Amino acid sequence: MSTQPDLLYSEEEEALRAAVRDLLTDHCEAAGVIARLESASPHDPSPWKALADGMGLAGLLVPEERGGQGATHREAAVVLEELGRAVAPVPYLTSAVVATEALLACEDGDEPLAGLASGRRIGALAVGLHTAPGAAFATARAENGALHGRLSGIADAAAADVLLVPADDGGLYAVEAGAVTVAPQTSLDLTRPVAEVTLDGARGHRLGDAEPAVRRALRAGAGLLASEQLGLAEWSLTETVRYLKDRKQFNRPVGGFQALKHRLAQLWLEVVSLRAAARGAADALATGADADVAVAVAQAYAAPVAVRAAEEALQLHGGIGMTWEHPVHLYLKRAKADSIAYGTAGAHREALAELVDLRAP
């Protein structure tokens, strides 16, 4: 008999949220993020060090006996909500969730896992960011113990210390970043850059079987991505409401016009529904109850809402929203990029139809 998912936040989760938000307020203000995007290094080591080393959040999903915090996907989801709210340029989703989940599925992954859990090292799964949990993925060619080939669209590869590379012999290999060539690719979301990884005889340590590890990692990534999308949608709504209360036209607040009230009310309903879907996915991943269905539901719904929230924020901020100095463009770009990360909404709807045996006629 299935149990109902717990969509509410515990006191501990709310305390974690407050701590992460305070940290990001100090280390990840919008002007600093924009300035960093104009530099040669979009990743910001300051908030990452504070999150991973100072607060120990890089190891939330790792059991205590394997060097982590022994928390669940629910706590990781709260962290991602706040990271989405701040569009923080840190590799938390790619390292502390996706790469970590892949290592947890490997029988020989304890050594790299300890480095990721402590925050001393950053990991990246060498599978394209666009890959859905059930989709085929590219592999490197294994030949006489060496890996060859090119893998493109790898998120946060430039920041990684170790790459987890699936090979055509069915194995998942840990490859040091110094043994490969990482070439940046054009990315809409500059806070989560993607790159092409070239392996030319790189040596790697086989950790385990690639197929189950990659599937587990992509499922967790897709499920918890919904919490990031929730955070950026909530920021978009909250900041737009605040702006429309302050902005005056015809000597009255713009937010008082009925047409705008209706748009914001509709958006609020969608964001509340997104919160339920994201919390459902996080709870299902934590408990293992119908996780495939919950993740597909969350991702089928999350992307359109996040994109619409950011688009509404851009439009309703008027001329100021079109400027580089205002952070709303960061949220729109992240929302657009997230809409194809770990599978599009359409791909997840198709997966959901298969899971619940509701195929099209």
Coordinates of C-alpha atoms in Angstrom, one line a residue:
M1 CA 0.0 0.0 0.0
S2 CA 1.5 3.3 -1.1
T3 CA 1.9 6.2 1.3
Q4 CA 1.1 9.8 0.6
P5 CA 4.1 12.0 -0.2
D6 CA 5.1 14.6 2.4
L7 CA 5.1 17.9 0.6
L8 CA 5.6 20.1 3.7
Y9 CA 8.9 21.4 4.9
S10 CA 10.2 20.3 8.3
E11 CA 11.7 22.7 10.9
E12 CA 15.1 21.4 10.1
E13 CA 14.6 22.0 6.3
E14 CA 13.4 25.6 7.0
A15 CA 16.4 26.2 9.2
L16 CA 18.7 24.9 6.4
R17 CA 16.9 27.2 3.9
A18 CA 17.5 30.2 6.1
A19 CA 21.2 29.4 6.5
V20 CA 21.7 28.9 2.8
R21 CA 19.8 32.1 1.9
D22 CA 21.9 34.1 4.4
L23 CA 25.1 32.7 3.0
L24 CA 24.1 33.4 -0.6
T25 CA 23.0 36.9 0.3
D26 CA 26.5 37.5 1.6
H27 CA 28.4 35.7 -1.2
C28 CA 26.3 35.7 -4.3
E29 CA 24.7 39.1 -4.9
A30 CA 23.4 39.8 -8.4
A31 CA 26.0 42.5 -9.3
G32 CA 28.8 40.1 -8.4
V33 CA 27.3 37.3 -10.5
I34 CA 27.0 39.5 -13.5
A35 CA 30.5 40.8 -13.1
R36 CA 31.9 37.2 -12.9
L37 CA 30.1 36.3 -16.1
E38 CA 32.0 39.0 -17.8
S39 CA 35.3 37.5 -16.6
A40 CA 37.2 34.4 -17.8
S41 CA 35.9 32.3 -14.9
P42 CA 32.1 32.1 -14.5
H43 CA 32.3 29.8 -11.5
D44 CA 32.5 31.5 -8.2
P45 CA 34.7 29.7 -5.7
S46 CA 33.6 31.8 -2.7
P47 CA 30.0 30.6 -2.3
W48 CA 31.0 27.1 -3.3
K49 CA 33.7 26.9 -0.6
A50 CA 31.2 28.3 1.9
L51 CA 28.5 25.8 0.9
A52 CA 30.7 22.7 0.5
D53 CA 33.4 23.2 3.0
G54 CA 31.9 25.6 5.5
M55 CA 28.4 24.1 5.7
G56 CA 29.2 20.6 4.5
L57 CA 26.4 20.6 2.0
A58 CA 28.3 18.8 -0.8
G59 CA 27.9 15.5 1.1
L60 CA 24.2 15.7 1.9
L61 CA 23.3 12.7 -0.2
V62 CA 26.3 10.6 0.9
P63 CA 25.7 8.2 3.9
E64 CA 27.7 9.0 7.0
E65 CA 29.6 5.7 6.8
R66 CA 30.9 6.8 3.3
G67 CA 32.1 10.2 4.5
G68 CA 28.9 12.3 4.0
Q69 CA 26.1 14.0 6.0
G70 CA 23.6 11.1 5.6
A71 CA 20.7 13.5 4.6
T72 CA 18.2 12.9 1.9
H73 CA 17.0 14.4 -1.4
R74 CA 14.6 16.5 0.5
E75 CA 17.4 18.5 2.1
A76 CA 19.3 18.7 -1.2
A77 CA 16.1 20.1 -2.8
V78 CA 15.9 22.9 -0.3
V79 CA 19.5 23.9 -1.1
L80 CA 18.7 23.8 -4.8
E81 CA 15.7 26.0 -4.3
E82 CA 17.9 28.7 -2.8
L83 CA 20.6 28.2 -5.4
G84 CA 17.9 28.7 -8.1
R85 CA 16.6 31.8 -6.3
A86 CA 20.1 33.3 -6.5
V87 CA 21.1 31.7 -9.9
A88 CA 24.3 30.9 -8.1
P89 CA 27.2 30.0 -10.4
V90 CA 28.3 26.9 -8.4
P91 CA 28.4 23.3 -9.5
Y92 CA 26.1 21.9 -6.8
L93 CA 23.6 20.1 -9.0
T94 CA 26.3 18.6 -11.3
S95 CA 28.8 17.6 -8.5
A96 CA 26.9 17.2 -5.2
V97 CA 23.8 15.5 -6.9
V98 CA 24.5 14.0 -10.3
A99 CA 28.1 13.0 -10.0
T100 CA 27.6 11.9 -6.4
E101 CA 24.6 9.8 -7.3
A102 CA 26.6 8.1 -10.1
L103 CA 29.3 7.2 -7.6
L104 CA 26.8 5.9 -5.0
A105 CA 25.7 3.4 -7.6
C106 CA 29.3 2.1 -8.2
E107 CA 30.9 -0.7 -6.2
D108 CA 34.3 1.0 -6.3
G109 CA 33.4 4.6 -6.0
D110 CA 34.3 5.3 -2.4
E111 CA 37.6 7.1 -3.0
P112 CA 36.3 9.8 -5.5
L113 CA 33.0 10.0 -3.5
A114 CA 34.9 11.0 -0.3
G115 CA 36.5 13.9 -2.2
L116 CA 33.2 15.1 -3.6
A117 CA 31.4 14.7 -0.2
S118 CA 34.0 16.8 1.6
G119 CA 33.8 19.6 -1.0
R120 CA 37.5 19.4 -1.7
R121 CA 37.0 18.1 -5.2
I122 CA 34.3 18.8 -7.8
G123 CA 33.0 16.0 -10.0
A124 CA 31.1 16.0 -13.3
L125 CA 29.3 13.2 -15.1
A126 CA 30.5 13.2 -18.7
V127 CA 27.0 12.8 -20.2
G128 CA 25.4 15.7 -22.1
L129 CA 23.3 18.0 -20.0
H130 CA 20.4 17.5 -22.4
T131 CA 20.2 13.7 -21.7
A132 CA 16.9 12.5 -20.2
P133 CA 17.0 9.7 -17.6
G134 CA 15.9 7.0 -20.0
A135 CA 17.6 8.2 -23.1
A136 CA 20.7 6.8 -24.9
F137 CA 23.9 8.6 -24.1
A138 CA 27.3 8.9 -25.8
T139 CA 30.2 6.9 -24.6
A140 CA 34.0 7.0 -24.9
R141 CA 35.9 4.3 -26.7
A142 CA 37.8 2.0 -24.4
E143 CA 41.0 0.6 -26.0
N144 CA 43.8 -1.2 -24.2
G145 CA 42.9 0.5 -20.9
A146 CA 42.8 4.0 -22.4
L147 CA 39.8 6.1 -23.3
H148 CA 39.3 7.9 -26.6
G149 CA 36.6 10.2 -28.1
R150 CA 34.7 13.4 -27.7
L151 CA 31.8 14.0 -25.4
S152 CA 29.9 17.3 -25.8
G153 CA 27.5 19.4 -23.7
I154 CA 29.1 18.4 -20.4
A155 CA 27.9 20.8 -17.7
D156 CA 30.5 22.3 -15.4
A157 CA 33.3 20.3 -16.9
A158 CA 35.6 23.3 -16.8
A159 CA 35.2 23.4 -13.0
A160 CA 35.6 19.6 -12.4
D161 CA 38.6 17.9 -10.8
V162 CA 37.4 14.5 -11.8
L163 CA 35.2 13.4 -14.7
L164 CA 33.0 10.3 -14.6
V165 CA 33.2 8.9 -18.1
P166 CA 30.9 6.1 -19.5
A167 CA 32.8 3.9 -22.0
D168 CA 31.6 1.5 -24.7
D169 CA 32.8 -1.5 -22.7
G170 CA 30.0 -0.9 -20.2
G171 CA 32.1 0.7 -17.5
L172 CA 32.1 4.0 -15.8
Y173 CA 35.6 5.5 -15.3
A174 CA 37.0 8.2 -13.1
V175 CA 39.3 10.3 -15.2
E176 CA 41.4 13.2 -13.7
A177 CA 40.6 16.5 -15.4
G178 CA 44.2 17.1 -16.2
A179 CA 44.2 14.1 -18.5
V180 CA 41.6 15.4 -20.8
T181 CA 41.0 18.5 -22.9
V182 CA 38.1 20.7 -22.0
A183 CA 36.9 23.2 -24.6
P184 CA 34.1 25.6 -23.7
Q185 CA 31.0 25.5 -25.9
T186 CA 28.5 28.3 -26.4
S187 CA 26.0 28.3 -23.6
L188 CA 22.8 30.4 -23.1
D189 CA 23.1 30.1 -19.4
L190 CA 26.5 31.5 -18.5
T191 CA 26.2 30.5 -14.9
R192 CA 26.2 26.8 -15.8
P193 CA 28.6 26.6 -18.8
V194 CA 28.9 23.5 -20.9
A195 CA 32.0 22.1 -22.6
E196 CA 33.3 19.5 -25.0
V197 CA 35.6 16.9 -23.4
T198 CA 38.2 15.3 -25.6
L199 CA 39.8 12.1 -24.4
D200 CA 43.0 11.1 -26.3
G201 CA 44.3 8.0 -24.6
A202 CA 43.3 9.2 -21.1
R203 CA 43.7 6.6 -18.4
G204 CA 40.8 6.1 -16.0
H205 CA 39.9 4.0 -13.0
R206 CA 36.9 1.7 -13.5
L207 CA 34.3 2.4 -10.8
G208 CA 31.5 0.1 -11.9
D209 CA 28.8 -0.4 -14.5
A210 CA 27.9 2.7 -16.4
E211 CA 24.3 2.0 -17.3
P212 CA 22.7 1.8 -13.8
A213 CA 25.0 4.6 -12.5
V214 CA 24.1 7.0 -15.3
R215 CA 20.4 6.2 -15.0
R216 CA 20.4 6.8 -11.3
A217 CA 22.3 10.0 -11.6
L218 CA 20.1 11.5 -14.4
R219 CA 16.9 10.6 -12.5
A220 CA 18.1 12.4 -9.4
G221 CA 19.3 15.3 -11.5
A222 CA 16.0 15.7 -13.3
G223 CA 14.0 15.3 -10.1
L224 CA 16.0 17.9 -8.1
L225 CA 16.3 20.3 -11.0
A226 CA 12.6 20.9 -10.4
S227 CA 13.5 22.4 -7.1
E228 CA 16.0 24.8 -8.7
Q229 CA 13.4 25.8 -11.2
L230 CA 11.0 26.4 -8.3
G231 CA 13.5 28.7 -6.7
L232 CA 14.0 30.8 -9.8
A233 CA 10.2 30.9 -10.5
E234 CA 9.6 32.1 -6.9
W235 CA 12.2 34.8 -7.2
S236 CA 10.7 36.0 -10.5
L237 CA 7.3 36.2 -9.1
T238 CA 8.3 37.9 -5.8
E239 CA 10.6 40.5 -7.4
T240 CA 8.0 41.3 -10.0
V241 CA 5.3 41.9 -7.4
R242 CA 7.7 44.0 -5.4
Y243 CA 8.6 46.1 -8.4
L244 CA 4.9 46.6 -9.5
K245 CA 4.1 47.9 -6.0
D246 CA 6.8 50.5 -6.2
R247 CA 6.5 51.5 -9.9
K248 CA 3.9 54.2 -10.5
Q249 CA 2.0 55.2 -13.6
F250 CA -0.8 57.8 -13.7
N251 CA 0.0 58.5 -10.1
R252 CA -0.9 55.0 -8.9
P253 CA 1.1 51.7 -8.4
V254 CA 1.3 49.7 -11.6
G255 CA 0.4 46.6 -9.6
G256 CA -3.0 48.0 -9.0
F257 CA -4.1 47.6 -12.6
Q258 CA -6.5 44.7 -12.9
A259 CA -5.0 43.1 -16.0
L260 CA -1.6 42.8 -14.2
K261 CA -3.2 41.5 -11.1
H262 CA -4.8 38.7 -13.2
R263 CA -1.4 37.8 -14.8
L264 CA 0.3 37.6 -11.4
A265 CA -2.5 35.6 -9.8
Q266 CA -2.3 33.0 -12.6
L267 CA 1.5 32.9 -12.2
W268 CA 1.1 32.4 -8.4
L269 CA -1.2 29.5 -8.9
E270 CA 1.3 27.9 -11.3
V271 CA 4.3 28.4 -9.0
V272 CA 2.3 26.9 -6.1
S273 CA 1.6 23.8 -8.2
L274 CA 5.3 23.7 -9.2
R275 CA 6.2 23.6 -5.5
A276 CA 4.0 20.6 -5.0
A277 CA 5.4 18.8 -8.0
A278 CA 9.0 19.6 -7.0
R279 CA 8.5 18.5 -3.4
G280 CA 6.8 15.4 -4.6
A281 CA 9.8 14.4 -6.7
A282 CA 12.3 15.2 -3.8
D283 CA 10.2 13.1 -1.4
A284 CA 9.9 10.2 -3.8
L285 CA 13.6 10.2 -4.4
A286 CA 14.2 10.2 -0.7
T287 CA 11.8 7.4 0.0
G288 CA 12.0 5.4 -3.2
A289 CA 8.2 5.5 -3.7
D290 CA 7.2 5.8 -7.3
A291 CA 10.3 7.9 -8.0
D292 CA 10.2 7.5 -11.8
V293 CA 6.6 8.7 -12.0
A294 CA 7.2 11.6 -9.5
V295 CA 10.3 12.8 -11.4
A296 CA 8.5 12.7 -14.8
V297 CA 5.5 14.6 -13.4
A298 CA 7.8 17.3 -11.9
Q299 CA 9.8 17.8 -15.0
A300 CA 6.8 17.7 -17.3
Y301 CA 5.4 20.7 -15.4
A302 CA 8.5 22.6 -14.1
A303 CA 10.1 23.9 -17.2
P304 CA 7.1 25.7 -18.8
V305 CA 6.3 27.4 -15.4
A306 CA 9.9 28.5 -14.8
V307 CA 10.2 29.9 -18.3
R308 CA 6.9 31.7 -18.1
A309 CA 7.7 33.2 -14.7
A310 CA 11.0 34.6 -16.0
E311 CA 9.4 35.9 -19.1
E312 CA 6.7 37.6 -17.1
A313 CA 9.3 39.1 -14.9
L314 CA 11.2 40.5 -17.9
Q315 CA 8.1 42.0 -19.5
L316 CA 6.6 43.4 -16.3
H317 CA 9.8 45.0 -15.3
G318 CA 9.5 47.1 -18.4
G319 CA 12.6 48.9 -19.8
I320 CA 14.8 48.1 -16.8
G321 CA 14.2 44.4 -17.3
M322 CA 15.9 44.6 -20.7
T323 CA 19.2 45.9 -19.3
W324 CA 22.3 43.8 -18.6
E325 CA 22.7 45.4 -15.2
H326 CA 19.3 44.0 -14.0
P327 CA 19.5 40.3 -13.0
V328 CA 16.3 39.2 -14.6
H329 CA 18.2 38.1 -17.7
L330 CA 20.1 35.6 -15.6
Y331 CA 16.9 34.0 -14.5
L332 CA 15.4 33.8 -18.0
K333 CA 18.6 32.3 -19.4
R334 CA 18.8 29.7 -16.6
A335 CA 15.1 28.9 -17.0
K336 CA 15.5 28.4 -20.8
A337 CA 18.6 26.2 -20.3
D338 CA 17.0 24.2 -17.6
S339 CA 14.0 23.5 -19.9
I340 CA 16.2 21.2 -21.9
A341 CA 18.4 19.9 -19.1
Y342 CA 18.0 16.2 -18.2
G343 CA 15.2 15.9 -20.8
T344 CA 12.6 18.3 -22.2
A345 CA 9.1 18.6 -20.7
G346 CA 7.8 16.7 -23.8
A347 CA 10.3 13.8 -23.2
H348 CA 9.2 13.5 -19.6
R349 CA 5.5 13.5 -20.7
E350 CA 6.2 10.7 -23.1
A351 CA 8.1 8.8 -20.3
L352 CA 5.2 9.4 -17.9
A353 CA 2.7 8.0 -20.5
E354 CA 4.7 4.9 -20.7
L355 CA 5.1 4.5 -16.9
V356 CA 1.3 4.8 -16.3
D357 CA 0.4 2.9 -19.5
L358 CA -1.5 5.9 -21.0
R359 CA -0.3 5.8 -24.6
A360 CA -1.6 8.0 -27.3
P361 CA -4.2 6.3 -29.6

